[in-house]
XYZ file of C-alpha atoms in Angstrom:
774
model
C 18.850 37.033 22.823
C 15.307 35.794 23.396
C 14.565 34.867 27.012
C 12.003 32.260 26.079
C 11.854 29.721 23.274
C 8.416 28.518 22.098
C 8.073 25.444 19.953
C 4.946 24.824 17.729
C 4.410 22.454 14.772
C 4.116 24.622 11.675
C 5.943 27.732 10.514
C 2.654 29.529 9.685
C 1.604 29.208 13.269
C 5.068 30.227 14.531
C 4.840 33.549 12.693
C 1.371 34.319 14.093
C 2.220 33.450 17.638
C 5.543 35.381 17.584
C 3.709 38.557 16.750
C 1.449 38.093 19.770
C 4.254 37.321 22.260
C 6.690 40.120 21.487
C 10.517 40.479 21.396
C 11.262 38.368 24.538
C 9.970 35.183 22.814
C 11.344 33.193 19.823
C 8.961 30.875 18.216
C 10.270 27.946 16.069
C 8.523 25.170 14.306
C 9.328 21.477 14.653
C 7.554 20.813 11.168
C 5.564 17.939 12.545
C 7.135 14.909 14.192
C 10.775 14.969 14.941
C 11.437 11.364 15.803
C 9.975 8.004 14.683
C 10.727 4.295 15.090
C 13.738 3.095 13.216
C 12.340 1.532 9.988
C 13.567 -1.983 10.564
C 12.732 -5.066 12.562
C 13.279 -4.789 16.208
C 12.250 -1.212 16.598
C 9.733 -2.479 19.157
C 11.019 -5.159 21.501
C 8.075 -7.183 23.086
C 10.623 -9.120 25.181
C 11.632 -6.004 27.083
C 8.224 -4.526 27.796
C 7.956 -3.109 24.204
C 11.012 -0.844 24.381
C 11.208 1.376 21.387
C 14.214 2.476 19.294
C 13.801 6.004 17.863
C 15.734 8.039 15.406
C 15.486 11.662 14.232
C 13.469 11.894 10.998
C 15.954 12.818 8.350
C 13.909 15.700 6.704
C 13.521 17.389 10.098
C 17.143 17.079 11.270
C 17.834 20.681 10.351
C 14.804 21.857 12.405
C 15.942 19.899 15.442
C 19.438 21.417 15.064
C 17.903 25.067 14.797
C 15.755 24.397 17.941
C 18.861 23.078 19.840
C 20.912 26.164 18.767
C 18.172 28.537 19.888
C 17.731 26.805 23.258
C 21.362 27.320 24.146
C 20.687 31.042 24.377
C 17.244 30.839 25.976
C 16.233 30.696 29.640
C 12.925 28.903 29.276
C 11.392 26.259 26.919
C 7.678 26.300 26.080
C 6.390 23.222 24.225
C 3.254 24.522 22.359
C 2.506 21.703 19.980
C -1.109 20.797 19.019
C -3.544 20.049 21.812
C -4.013 16.275 21.155
C -2.218 12.955 21.509
C -0.038 13.584 18.454
C 0.964 16.950 19.705
C 1.683 15.709 23.182
C 3.969 13.009 21.597
C 5.824 15.583 19.544
C 6.496 17.699 22.678
C 7.676 14.580 24.536
C 9.975 13.538 21.671
C 11.495 16.989 21.615
C 11.951 16.892 25.379
C 13.699 13.614 25.189
C 15.966 14.717 22.331
C 16.987 17.942 23.979
C 17.528 16.185 27.388
C 19.905 13.641 25.609
C 21.862 16.570 24.253
C 22.080 17.900 27.744
C 20.598 21.272 26.725
C 17.951 21.499 29.436
C 20.050 21.409 32.467
C 18.221 23.552 35.062
C 16.040 25.462 32.443
C 12.380 25.273 33.179
C 10.277 23.384 30.557
C 6.428 24.118 30.175
C 3.755 22.591 28.197
C 1.336 25.186 26.866
C -1.988 24.341 25.192
C -4.236 26.688 23.220
C -7.254 25.585 21.243
C -7.340 28.779 18.974
C -4.591 30.973 17.559
C -5.810 34.414 18.989
C -3.810 36.786 21.002
C -5.981 36.276 24.078
C -5.783 32.433 23.895
C -1.962 32.355 23.393
C -1.130 34.870 26.111
C -3.349 33.086 28.503
C -1.726 29.738 27.735
C 1.774 31.121 28.305
C 0.633 32.659 31.557
C -0.781 29.310 32.755
C 1.645 26.661 31.680
C 1.187 22.956 32.387
C 3.332 19.762 32.452
C 3.683 17.154 29.789
C 0.660 14.706 30.061
C 2.431 11.333 30.477
C -0.835 9.448 30.101
C -1.475 10.996 26.563
C 2.167 10.168 25.662
C 1.702 6.501 26.825
C -1.470 6.101 24.830
C 0.167 7.509 21.737
C 3.237 5.277 22.199
C 1.042 2.226 22.557
C -0.880 3.011 19.422
C 2.362 3.598 17.375
C 3.807 0.396 18.746
C 0.634 -1.559 17.842
C 0.659 -0.146 14.329
C 4.282 -0.998 13.925
C 3.899 -4.632 15.173
C 0.939 -5.259 13.029
C 2.514 -3.779 9.931
C 5.971 -5.455 10.410
C 4.646 -8.830 11.051
C 1.425 -9.012 8.899
C 2.875 -7.409 5.754
C 5.635 -9.953 5.205
C 3.006 -12.657 5.423
C 1.005 -10.889 2.686
C 4.113 -10.906 0.641
C 4.506 -14.620 0.902
C 0.914 -15.529 0.540
C -0.382 -13.102 -2.036
C 2.057 -10.603 -3.649
C 5.242 -8.683 -2.780
C 4.827 -5.086 -1.760
C 1.458 -5.442 0.080
C 0.806 -4.269 3.561
C -1.861 -4.296 6.195
C -2.747 -1.941 9.017
C -4.451 -2.210 12.295
C -7.130 0.289 11.542
C -7.115 0.420 7.670
C -7.973 -3.261 7.342
C -11.352 -2.980 9.036
C -12.110 -0.011 6.828
C -11.182 -2.059 3.754
C -13.444 -4.753 5.043
C -16.328 -2.261 5.117
C -15.835 -1.289 1.416
C -15.423 -4.914 0.255
C -18.427 -6.129 2.240
C -20.535 -3.368 0.721
C -19.362 -4.313 -2.811
C -20.275 -8.021 -2.141
C -23.779 -6.998 -0.919
C -24.217 -5.011 -4.174
C -23.078 -7.916 -6.327
C -25.401 -10.401 -4.480
C -28.282 -7.963 -4.712
C -31.201 -9.166 -6.824
C -33.220 -6.337 -8.195
C -36.999 -6.714 -7.956
C -39.640 -4.911 -10.004
C -42.473 -2.943 -8.491
C -44.992 -0.355 -9.707
C -46.322 2.751 -8.204
C -49.798 4.085 -8.841
C -50.368 7.854 -8.251
C -53.293 10.182 -8.650
C -52.518 13.567 -10.402
C -54.850 15.973 -8.654
C -55.762 19.701 -8.585
C -57.255 21.685 -5.833
C -57.563 25.490 -5.488
C -55.699 25.775 -8.793
C -52.635 23.891 -7.418
C -51.542 20.542 -8.887
C -50.262 17.890 -6.568
C -49.918 14.065 -6.449
C -51.128 11.392 -4.027
C -49.889 7.735 -3.687
C -52.288 4.720 -3.786
C -52.133 3.060 -0.350
C -55.297 0.946 -0.258
C -56.687 -0.875 -3.268
C -59.937 -2.776 -3.162
C -59.940 -2.483 0.611
C -56.459 -4.118 1.003
C -53.376 -2.090 2.235
C -50.670 -2.132 -0.319
C -47.095 -3.196 0.264
C -44.182 -2.215 -1.913
C -44.490 -5.329 -4.135
C -48.314 -5.656 -4.239
C -48.283 -4.378 -7.790
C -45.147 -5.872 -9.565
C -45.877 -5.806 -13.231
C -47.200 -3.489 -15.988
C -50.375 -5.550 -16.562
C -51.467 -5.284 -12.947
C -50.681 -1.488 -12.853
C -52.651 -0.845 -16.006
C -55.617 -2.882 -14.690
C -55.504 -0.885 -11.435
C -55.416 2.361 -13.347
C -58.509 1.593 -15.491
C -60.468 0.410 -12.322
C -59.475 3.502 -10.404
C -60.384 5.840 -13.227
C -63.781 4.263 -13.560
C -64.444 4.263 -9.814
C -63.271 7.838 -9.319
C -65.139 9.222 -12.294
C -63.120 12.485 -12.326
C -62.752 13.223 -8.603
C -61.568 11.871 -5.239
C -63.142 12.690 -1.906
C -61.091 14.147 0.958
C -61.735 11.359 3.564
C -59.357 12.463 6.235
C -57.122 15.457 6.843
C -54.429 15.667 9.484
C -52.540 18.820 10.449
C -49.861 19.056 13.083
C -46.812 21.131 13.890
C -43.382 19.592 14.120
C -40.289 21.123 15.704
C -36.896 20.594 14.231
C -33.755 21.266 16.199
C -30.416 22.327 14.794
C -27.395 20.117 14.410
C -24.681 20.354 17.002
C -21.502 22.386 16.093
C -18.917 20.564 14.027
C -16.491 17.967 15.343
C -13.781 16.587 13.067
C -15.853 13.813 11.588
C -19.043 15.855 10.937
C -16.956 18.604 9.323
C -15.340 16.058 6.957
C -18.815 14.638 6.181
C -20.515 17.937 5.457
C -17.557 19.358 3.480
C -17.737 16.204 1.301
C -21.579 16.557 0.809
C -21.818 20.249 0.379
C -18.446 21.383 -0.913
C -17.165 18.180 -2.662
C -13.946 18.228 -0.501
C -12.072 15.079 0.187
C -11.205 14.428 3.824
C -7.659 15.282 3.177
C -8.552 18.631 1.520
C -10.860 19.474 4.323
C -8.189 18.982 6.946
C -5.549 20.913 4.990
C -7.843 23.974 4.552
C -9.025 23.730 8.127
C -5.304 23.679 9.182
C -4.730 26.917 7.336
C -7.672 28.565 8.908
C -6.637 27.374 12.389
C -3.014 28.565 12.006
C -3.802 32.022 10.908
C -4.692 34.179 7.899
C -3.658 37.715 7.182
C -6.848 39.625 7.208
C -5.941 43.169 6.357
C -2.638 43.782 8.301
C -3.206 41.343 11.134
C -2.723 37.590 11.095
C -5.475 35.757 13.012
C -6.460 32.217 13.598
C -10.025 32.053 12.243
C -11.271 28.710 13.654
C -10.607 26.735 16.874
C -8.539 23.554 16.770
C -9.939 21.181 14.036
C -9.127 17.808 15.602
C -11.842 17.242 18.254
C -14.549 14.797 19.389
C -16.207 17.465 21.623
C -19.484 19.390 20.760
C -18.949 21.815 23.716
C -18.654 25.572 23.142
C -17.072 27.911 25.664
C -19.281 30.260 27.696
C -17.750 33.251 26.020
C -18.206 31.924 22.463
C -21.878 31.077 23.297
C -22.572 34.551 24.614
C -21.052 36.164 21.591
C -22.965 33.866 19.222
C -26.304 34.626 21.023
C -25.636 38.351 20.911
C -24.956 38.219 17.198
C -28.071 36.184 16.470
C -30.152 38.815 18.254
C -28.644 41.604 16.282
C -28.604 39.974 12.879
C -31.627 37.639 12.937
C -33.804 39.051 15.652
C -34.189 38.385 19.431
C -37.073 35.970 18.688
C -34.486 33.589 17.155
C -32.441 33.336 20.410
C -33.648 30.540 22.743
C -34.176 31.335 26.399
C -31.298 29.177 27.494
C -28.048 28.369 25.552
C -28.224 25.052 23.713
C -26.122 22.298 25.207
C -25.015 19.252 23.206
C -23.788 15.863 24.356
C -21.047 14.065 22.647
C -22.500 10.959 20.924
C -19.166 9.123 20.508
C -18.487 6.760 23.366
C -14.887 7.153 22.697
C -14.660 10.978 22.891
C -11.066 11.995 23.764
C -9.661 15.176 25.337
C -12.277 17.771 26.281
C -11.605 20.151 23.472
C -14.276 22.603 22.085
C -16.149 22.046 19.009
C -14.857 23.539 15.755
C -16.109 27.123 15.681
C -15.037 30.544 14.428
C -12.684 32.299 16.931
C -15.044 35.278 16.665
C -18.661 34.883 15.583
C -18.572 38.526 14.653
C -16.036 37.799 11.917
C -18.748 37.393 9.252
C -17.696 35.340 6.145
C -18.456 38.096 3.770
C -16.296 40.568 5.687
C -13.122 38.522 5.176
C -13.905 36.887 1.801
C -11.352 39.035 -0.075
C -8.532 37.686 2.295
C -9.307 34.092 1.707
C -8.886 31.665 -1.125
C -12.002 30.134 -2.579
C -11.752 26.960 -0.591
C -10.809 28.725 2.620
C -13.906 30.892 2.231
C -16.215 27.957 1.541
C -15.012 25.990 4.495
C -15.042 29.042 6.857
C -18.618 29.975 5.770
C -19.659 26.368 6.390
C -18.179 26.371 9.910
C -19.558 29.770 10.662
C -23.094 28.915 9.579
C -23.226 25.617 11.427
C -21.961 27.356 14.583
C -24.471 30.200 14.437
C -27.348 27.852 13.646
C -26.565 25.541 16.566
C -27.498 28.384 19.103
C -30.788 29.466 17.289
C -34.319 28.540 18.028
C -35.915 25.449 16.565
C -37.684 25.442 13.135
C -41.491 24.931 13.183
C -42.940 23.016 10.299
C -46.655 22.721 9.522
C -47.132 19.170 8.294
C -50.340 18.040 6.553
C -51.447 14.489 5.524
C -54.509 13.905 3.472
C -56.379 10.677 2.549
C -58.367 10.836 -0.601
C -60.829 8.025 -1.563
C -63.206 6.764 -4.057
C -65.646 3.672 -4.410
C -66.893 4.226 -0.849
C -63.422 4.162 0.610
C -62.258 0.915 -1.053
C -59.488 2.820 -2.882
C -57.436 5.288 -0.879
C -54.656 7.651 -1.854
C -52.493 9.669 0.483
C -50.670 12.946 -0.095
C -48.407 14.575 2.522
C -46.445 17.784 2.593
C -45.127 20.518 4.827
C -44.651 24.237 4.939
C -42.192 26.213 7.141
C -44.200 28.140 9.686
C -41.177 29.587 11.414
C -37.685 28.992 9.941
C -35.637 29.479 13.121
C -32.078 28.021 12.544
C -33.144 26.919 8.962
C -32.723 30.549 7.858
C -29.049 30.026 8.439
C -28.113 26.416 7.945
C -29.546 22.912 7.273
C -27.599 19.717 7.556
C -26.921 17.679 4.375
C -27.644 13.915 3.785
C -25.340 11.278 2.368
C -27.729 9.494 0.088
C -31.104 10.218 -1.451
C -32.709 7.419 0.475
C -31.600 8.889 3.782
C -33.742 11.150 6.035
C -37.023 12.647 5.110
C -38.755 12.458 1.809
C -38.628 15.497 -0.309
C -41.029 17.996 1.255
C -43.915 19.379 -0.866
C -46.523 21.883 -0.429
C -50.217 21.007 -0.473
C -53.234 23.255 -1.244
C -55.976 23.936 1.297
C -58.581 21.145 1.443
C -61.613 20.229 3.515
C -62.877 16.854 4.643
C -65.802 15.584 2.662
C -65.115 17.778 -0.380
C -64.242 16.483 -3.815
C -60.876 17.087 -5.465
C -60.397 17.099 -9.317
C -58.650 13.987 -10.575
C -56.715 14.644 -13.642
C -55.159 11.247 -14.259
C -53.834 7.991 -12.783
C -50.047 7.773 -13.277
C -48.316 4.333 -13.093
C -44.612 4.108 -12.735
C -42.111 1.199 -13.069
C -39.383 0.922 -10.367
C -36.658 -1.560 -9.388
C -35.270 -2.022 -5.982
C -31.693 -0.744 -5.708
C -28.668 -2.154 -3.780
C -27.265 -0.151 -0.927
C -25.053 2.658 -2.207
C -21.341 2.273 -2.232
C -19.426 4.317 0.403
C -18.350 7.834 -0.361
C -15.950 9.684 1.835
C -18.676 11.157 3.953
C -20.591 7.950 4.471
C -17.355 5.968 5.124
C -16.208 8.397 7.826
C -19.657 8.199 9.312
C -19.622 4.412 9.464
C -16.070 4.336 10.892
C -17.226 6.802 13.606
C -20.415 4.746 14.402
C -18.241 1.628 14.714
C -15.731 3.443 17.007
C -12.877 2.751 14.551
C -10.084 5.300 14.332
C -10.066 8.827 15.679
C -10.730 12.258 14.229
C -7.089 12.819 13.256
C -6.866 9.283 11.487
C -9.905 9.277 9.131
C -8.173 11.170 6.421
C -5.021 8.961 6.702
C -7.108 5.746 6.625
C -8.743 6.749 3.341
C -5.522 7.898 1.812
C -3.738 4.686 2.797
C -6.360 2.510 1.167
C -6.048 4.502 -2.054
C -2.249 4.698 -2.042
C -2.017 0.876 -1.479
C -4.411 0.486 -4.493
C -6.814 -1.489 -2.449
C -9.677 0.800 -3.410
C -10.332 3.360 -6.155
C -12.444 6.375 -5.961
C -14.756 6.747 -8.950
C -17.563 9.238 -9.222
C -17.004 9.998 -5.472
C -17.713 6.261 -4.628
C -15.143 3.620 -3.332
C -14.620 0.462 -5.321
C -12.425 -2.280 -4.014
C -9.789 -3.544 -6.430
C -8.917 -7.151 -7.126
C -6.003 -6.973 -4.820
C -8.058 -5.277 -2.136
C -10.601 -8.054 -2.295
C -7.935 -10.776 -1.955
C -6.173 -8.953 0.945
C -9.505 -8.552 2.649
C -10.434 -12.161 2.013
C -7.126 -13.347 3.562
C -7.477 -11.124 6.573
C -11.191 -11.920 7.239
C -10.643 -15.770 6.898
C -7.284 -16.049 8.765
C -7.143 -12.885 11.015
C -10.828 -12.607 11.629
C -10.381 -11.131 15.175
C -8.187 -8.366 14.039
C -10.518 -7.005 11.365
C -13.486 -7.370 13.577
C -15.301 -4.026 14.063
C -15.930 -4.552 17.727
C -12.397 -5.757 18.499
C -10.836 -2.673 16.824
C -13.253 -0.350 18.637
C -12.675 -2.052 21.913
C -8.916 -1.669 21.502
C -9.507 2.042 20.770
C -11.521 2.113 24.064
C -8.526 0.600 25.949
C -6.170 3.183 24.445
C -8.505 5.891 25.505
C -8.365 4.344 29.067
C -4.570 4.510 28.797
C -4.867 8.294 27.938
C -7.023 8.912 30.965
C -4.665 7.109 33.335
C -7.069 4.288 33.964
C -5.028 1.571 32.367
C -1.340 0.636 32.017
C -0.177 0.466 28.428
C 2.384 -2.405 28.793
C -0.129 -5.066 29.942
C -2.369 -3.874 27.148
C 0.400 -4.475 24.724
C 1.067 -8.032 26.042
C -2.588 -8.822 25.837
C -2.554 -7.986 22.144
C 0.906 -9.190 21.154
C 0.973 -12.740 22.513
C -2.049 -14.179 20.696
C -1.333 -12.075 17.675
C 2.319 -13.394 17.166
C 1.183 -16.994 17.788
C -1.395 -16.705 15.039
C 1.229 -15.184 12.603
C 3.564 -18.093 13.123
C 0.609 -20.534 12.776
C -0.658 -19.098 9.422
C 2.844 -18.909 8.045
C 2.975 -22.736 8.220
C -0.670 -23.629 7.652
C -1.781 -21.325 4.778
C -0.546 -22.038 1.217
C -0.445 -19.241 -1.472
C -2.995 -20.980 -3.616
C -5.430 -21.000 -0.661
C -5.385 -17.275 -0.700
C -5.057 -16.262 -4.401
C -7.288 -19.003 -5.824
C -11.083 -19.382 -5.358
C -12.626 -22.636 -6.600
C -15.640 -22.373 -9.064
C -18.003 -25.145 -10.081
C -16.683 -25.444 -13.623
C -14.269 -27.759 -15.554
C -11.529 -26.648 -17.937
C -12.692 -26.900 -21.548
C -9.223 -28.055 -22.625
C -8.189 -30.705 -20.035
C -11.216 -31.210 -17.845
C -9.492 -30.048 -14.567
C -11.277 -27.814 -12.172
C -11.149 -23.991 -12.945
C -10.584 -21.354 -10.266
C -10.572 -17.602 -9.943
C -6.929 -16.506 -9.697
C -5.010 -13.394 -8.982
C -2.666 -12.309 -11.653
C -0.386 -9.359 -12.412
C -3.367 -7.504 -13.912
C -6.046 -8.580 -11.601
C -8.315 -11.575 -11.149
C -9.042 -14.061 -13.965
C -10.294 -17.494 -14.526
C -7.555 -20.251 -15.041
C -6.945 -23.858 -14.994
C -5.805 -25.526 -11.720
C -3.646 -27.875 -13.768
C -1.307 -24.988 -14.707
C 1.469 -25.026 -15.982
C 0.641 -28.310 -17.835
C -2.633 -26.565 -19.043
C -2.462 -22.915 -19.807
C -6.288 -22.288 -20.325
C -7.344 -18.796 -19.126
C -10.181 -16.355 -19.779
C -11.299 -12.967 -18.386
C -13.353 -13.099 -15.153
C -16.376 -11.526 -16.801
C -16.302 -13.475 -20.044
C -19.177 -15.814 -20.857
C -18.160 -19.412 -19.889
C -20.409 -20.830 -22.528
C -18.911 -18.701 -25.364
C -16.916 -20.867 -27.735
C -13.448 -20.034 -28.851
C -14.787 -19.152 -32.360
C -16.668 -16.192 -30.794
C -13.389 -14.407 -30.286
C -12.628 -14.510 -34.031
C -12.975 -11.149 -35.875
C -15.338 -12.100 -38.733
C -14.172 -11.175 -42.246
C -10.725 -10.084 -41.168
C -7.257 -11.675 -41.704
C -3.937 -10.577 -40.343
C -2.282 -8.027 -42.767
C 1.083 -9.541 -42.201
C 0.452 -13.329 -42.343
C -3.097 -13.725 -43.267
C -4.014 -15.791 -40.202
C -7.434 -15.115 -38.606
C -7.551 -12.027 -36.323
C -8.921 -12.597 -32.789
C -10.108 -10.485 -29.806
C -7.702 -10.593 -26.935
C -7.399 -9.052 -23.419
C -4.337 -7.398 -22.182
C -3.029 -4.997 -19.449
C -4.883 -2.110 -21.005
C -8.070 -3.848 -21.952
C -9.250 -5.665 -25.144
C -7.499 -5.464 -28.488
C -7.265 -7.226 -31.771
C -4.358 -9.573 -32.335
C -3.093 -12.244 -34.734
C -4.104 -15.821 -33.800
C -0.662 -17.019 -34.982
C 0.935 -15.281 -32.040
C 3.858 -15.570 -31.013
C 4.970 -16.454 -34.548
C 3.265 -13.214 -35.754
C 2.969 -10.190 -33.342
C 0.515 -8.064 -35.265
C -1.911 -6.108 -33.011
C -4.408 -3.246 -33.493
C -6.829 -1.392 -31.302
C -10.291 -2.649 -30.822
C -11.776 0.696 -31.524
C -10.992 1.786 -35.026
C -9.487 5.324 -35.240
C -11.924 7.909 -36.540
C -10.830 10.339 -39.359
C -11.292 13.932 -38.382
C -11.098 14.903 -42.141
C -8.124 17.383 -41.305
C -4.999 16.850 -43.392
C -1.781 16.339 -41.536
C 0.083 19.718 -41.560
C 3.514 17.928 -41.172
C 3.638 15.157 -43.839
C 0.875 16.638 -46.056
C -0.128 13.092 -47.140
C -1.897 11.627 -44.151
C -5.002 12.830 -42.237
C -5.464 13.349 -38.538
C -7.198 10.363 -36.788
C -8.884 10.399 -33.371
C -7.367 7.766 -31.198
C -7.405 6.453 -27.603
C -4.315 5.830 -25.660
C -3.577 2.718 -23.610
C -4.969 4.457 -20.413
C -8.098 5.612 -22.279
C -7.145 9.244 -23.032
C -8.149 10.749 -26.388
C -5.423 12.110 -28.681
C -5.081 12.889 -32.336
C -2.222 11.651 -34.658
C -1.302 11.166 -38.298
C -2.708 8.190 -40.178
C 0.771 7.618 -41.514
C 2.332 6.690 -38.229
C 5.043 5.505 -37.729
C 6.235 7.211 -40.872
C 4.859 10.523 -39.539
C 4.794 11.047 -35.695
C 2.717 14.299 -35.705
C 0.265 14.185 -32.669
C -1.953 16.481 -30.758
C -4.000 16.320 -27.534
C -6.651 18.743 -28.673
C -9.167 18.392 -31.537
C -7.975 19.923 -34.857
C -10.078 22.041 -37.116
C -9.663 23.046 -40.696
C -8.555 26.658 -40.258
C -5.260 28.199 -40.862
C -3.640 30.302 -38.059
C -3.941 33.981 -39.040
C -0.850 34.681 -37.004
C 1.663 32.129 -38.359
C -0.173 30.458 -41.368
C 0.064 26.943 -39.679
C -2.515 24.888 -41.678
C -4.653 23.893 -38.682
C -5.932 25.211 -35.324
C -7.124 23.160 -32.341
C -9.929 23.626 -29.802
C -8.718 23.864 -26.278
C -11.003 24.206 -23.274
C -9.812 25.522 -19.875
C -11.606 26.606 -16.651
C -10.116 30.062 -16.962
C -10.820 30.855 -20.683
C -13.501 28.320 -21.677
C -13.261 27.068 -25.314
C -10.740 28.647 -27.503
C -9.324 28.072 -31.031
C -5.530 27.975 -30.454
C -2.492 27.438 -32.657
C -0.773 24.133 -31.843
C 2.642 25.588 -32.679
C 4.659 26.243 -29.491
C 6.085 29.658 -30.585
C 2.832 30.896 -31.683
C 0.519 32.411 -28.987
C -2.695 32.883 -31.192
C -5.908 32.193 -29.336
C -9.462 33.377 -29.867
C -12.897 32.277 -28.451
C -14.398 29.336 -30.126
C -18.112 29.864 -30.853
C -19.234 26.268 -31.234
C -19.750 23.407 -28.772
C -16.225 22.054 -27.884
C -17.694 18.523 -27.861
C -18.513 19.007 -31.542
C -15.053 20.252 -32.479
C -14.202 17.025 -34.249
C -17.747 15.421 -34.227
C -19.529 16.572 -37.407
C -16.352 15.883 -39.581
C -15.674 12.403 -38.186
C -16.258 9.436 -40.566
C -15.407 5.796 -40.033
C -11.845 5.054 -41.046
């Protein structure tokens, strides 16, 4: 019988900790939350000080029973869930459940907190137990109640006014607003042309460029030269004035110091992992959790990083001493500053005073444990290790140089700037990434040695056309950064916010950038117009501040709930009566229906937004949102084609899966065909022997290959066919298949045949050279 029962959140962590504590301790996992609000109306009762009705989460029922059984034979209970609000709440829910089962009686109950899974941290925490932090529990309860009340009252309103199945969240809605507003900025952006004029120069045998800054004695702005004619005229004047060389008019040299970035907190780790490793926030947190809970590194399981949900940039004294000693040994004593670096938390809403995310031992070098880690674990650990080491190193010293070069007695001036690294300092280990190319310093270049008053060879004047660009769409890193800057959400919620927006299909992630969907736009429009206060960035951030005040014991959570609920529920009832569905799903445009003369509007349909007549159903005129309003109906007719079934004209149509060709006599005739004509690969069908294999595109845009005699012959393939028989089974064709593991291979499409051999050509050309129009 174990004398002491310890409860943690995950089974991986339980195994690691049980090894540290020995036979007198049994460590079990709660597998996350054990209770949640009952999933129906009335789970939070505002009329009774927001009393909450909980139930055991069904999937964790067996874990609660296992904990209950183990407690019966234990003397002491240690609640050792994660050291944050969520962890505190899980401990409290367990405590309440076990108390209701009358299993605690006179048994002592302790709350233990450790910020890293190492033997020292765990044994110290057990030796110095604490009590449950009621203030943290109240803050988490308030947050859960707020989210419930918003969701259970606002979501049904969205069902009535927009579409069934929609939902809104207290924190996700302001995040959606950010993405939609950025998209509207991009759509409203008017690109403007401008031209650059650069001098291509050579000094000391080194080529470099200088930018024209003053022309004919006038300082240039971005749009001073805005067309090709002006740029070409300037080029000819400058070439004539320079006559093959520019004079060094002014030369400035100065040294600049650059300090390292602070150690990681949750948000900055998510940002850097997105920039440098291409990880999603969800992936980053999952891999960080694995590193925190413990990895077997050659016979012993050890937590490799400190707790990964934190707002603090502090490092413990012991950690700093170990880091400084390692820097002196590995990078030289000159790279250790006289005093340890201290960093201040920028976030005004910093929560519990955790440490920053750091390796549990700086001496555990990434290369030493690489063989014990997966590729993702190694990449993230290396990132954390490098950032932590760099934050305690000396600053980098850069030699910066700026040169003004002129001609025509100083009427025309060019400027070149560059830098060299005089002393790398922390840059020898780590340099922080940037979100977008227009962020941060310009690309640093190196300039040759020059002297004032001396000529520099002019090779040419180069003009370049440019256009102003709209602000970039949010990626995961920049969205997290923006949420953090606005004080919206908390470290543990950023990943959930992003996942929720995608799961609700309010946004899509394409090429690592967020695009709002039509439904996302409509939901945001409804919320910003009718619930303006509740998607306001400052309001959301201030509410987070108040919840933080509850967690610190500075504010009572029940009055806070009343302050939120009373005006919110009043507004819900008001909008239920005053807002009509058409007010939300339709947007008036300054255009008349070509069929009946009624106003047209942008509307939300099952497949997204479209333009339709407001006199529907009497008038059924519709068109795609992006179609040209001035295009006549005849433009949709496919010239020179008639329906093969009824000989009526064929027309272009738009459906759920994009544009296609259909019969104009629909619904009398239902003939349809794809807009893109299938391409013939020139490979005979091995099944029916009469048709040939065509390259086609499925409804969702995926390429596949099938017999031209379909539906008579249903032979189909996912991979490109080639005219080669299988040497193993004599099947008439092979296919080209590409995988990450094996690259491009010729494989037999027959399931029972395992023939595969490397493909010598370019996989993209497997069906290319042989394809002809069908």
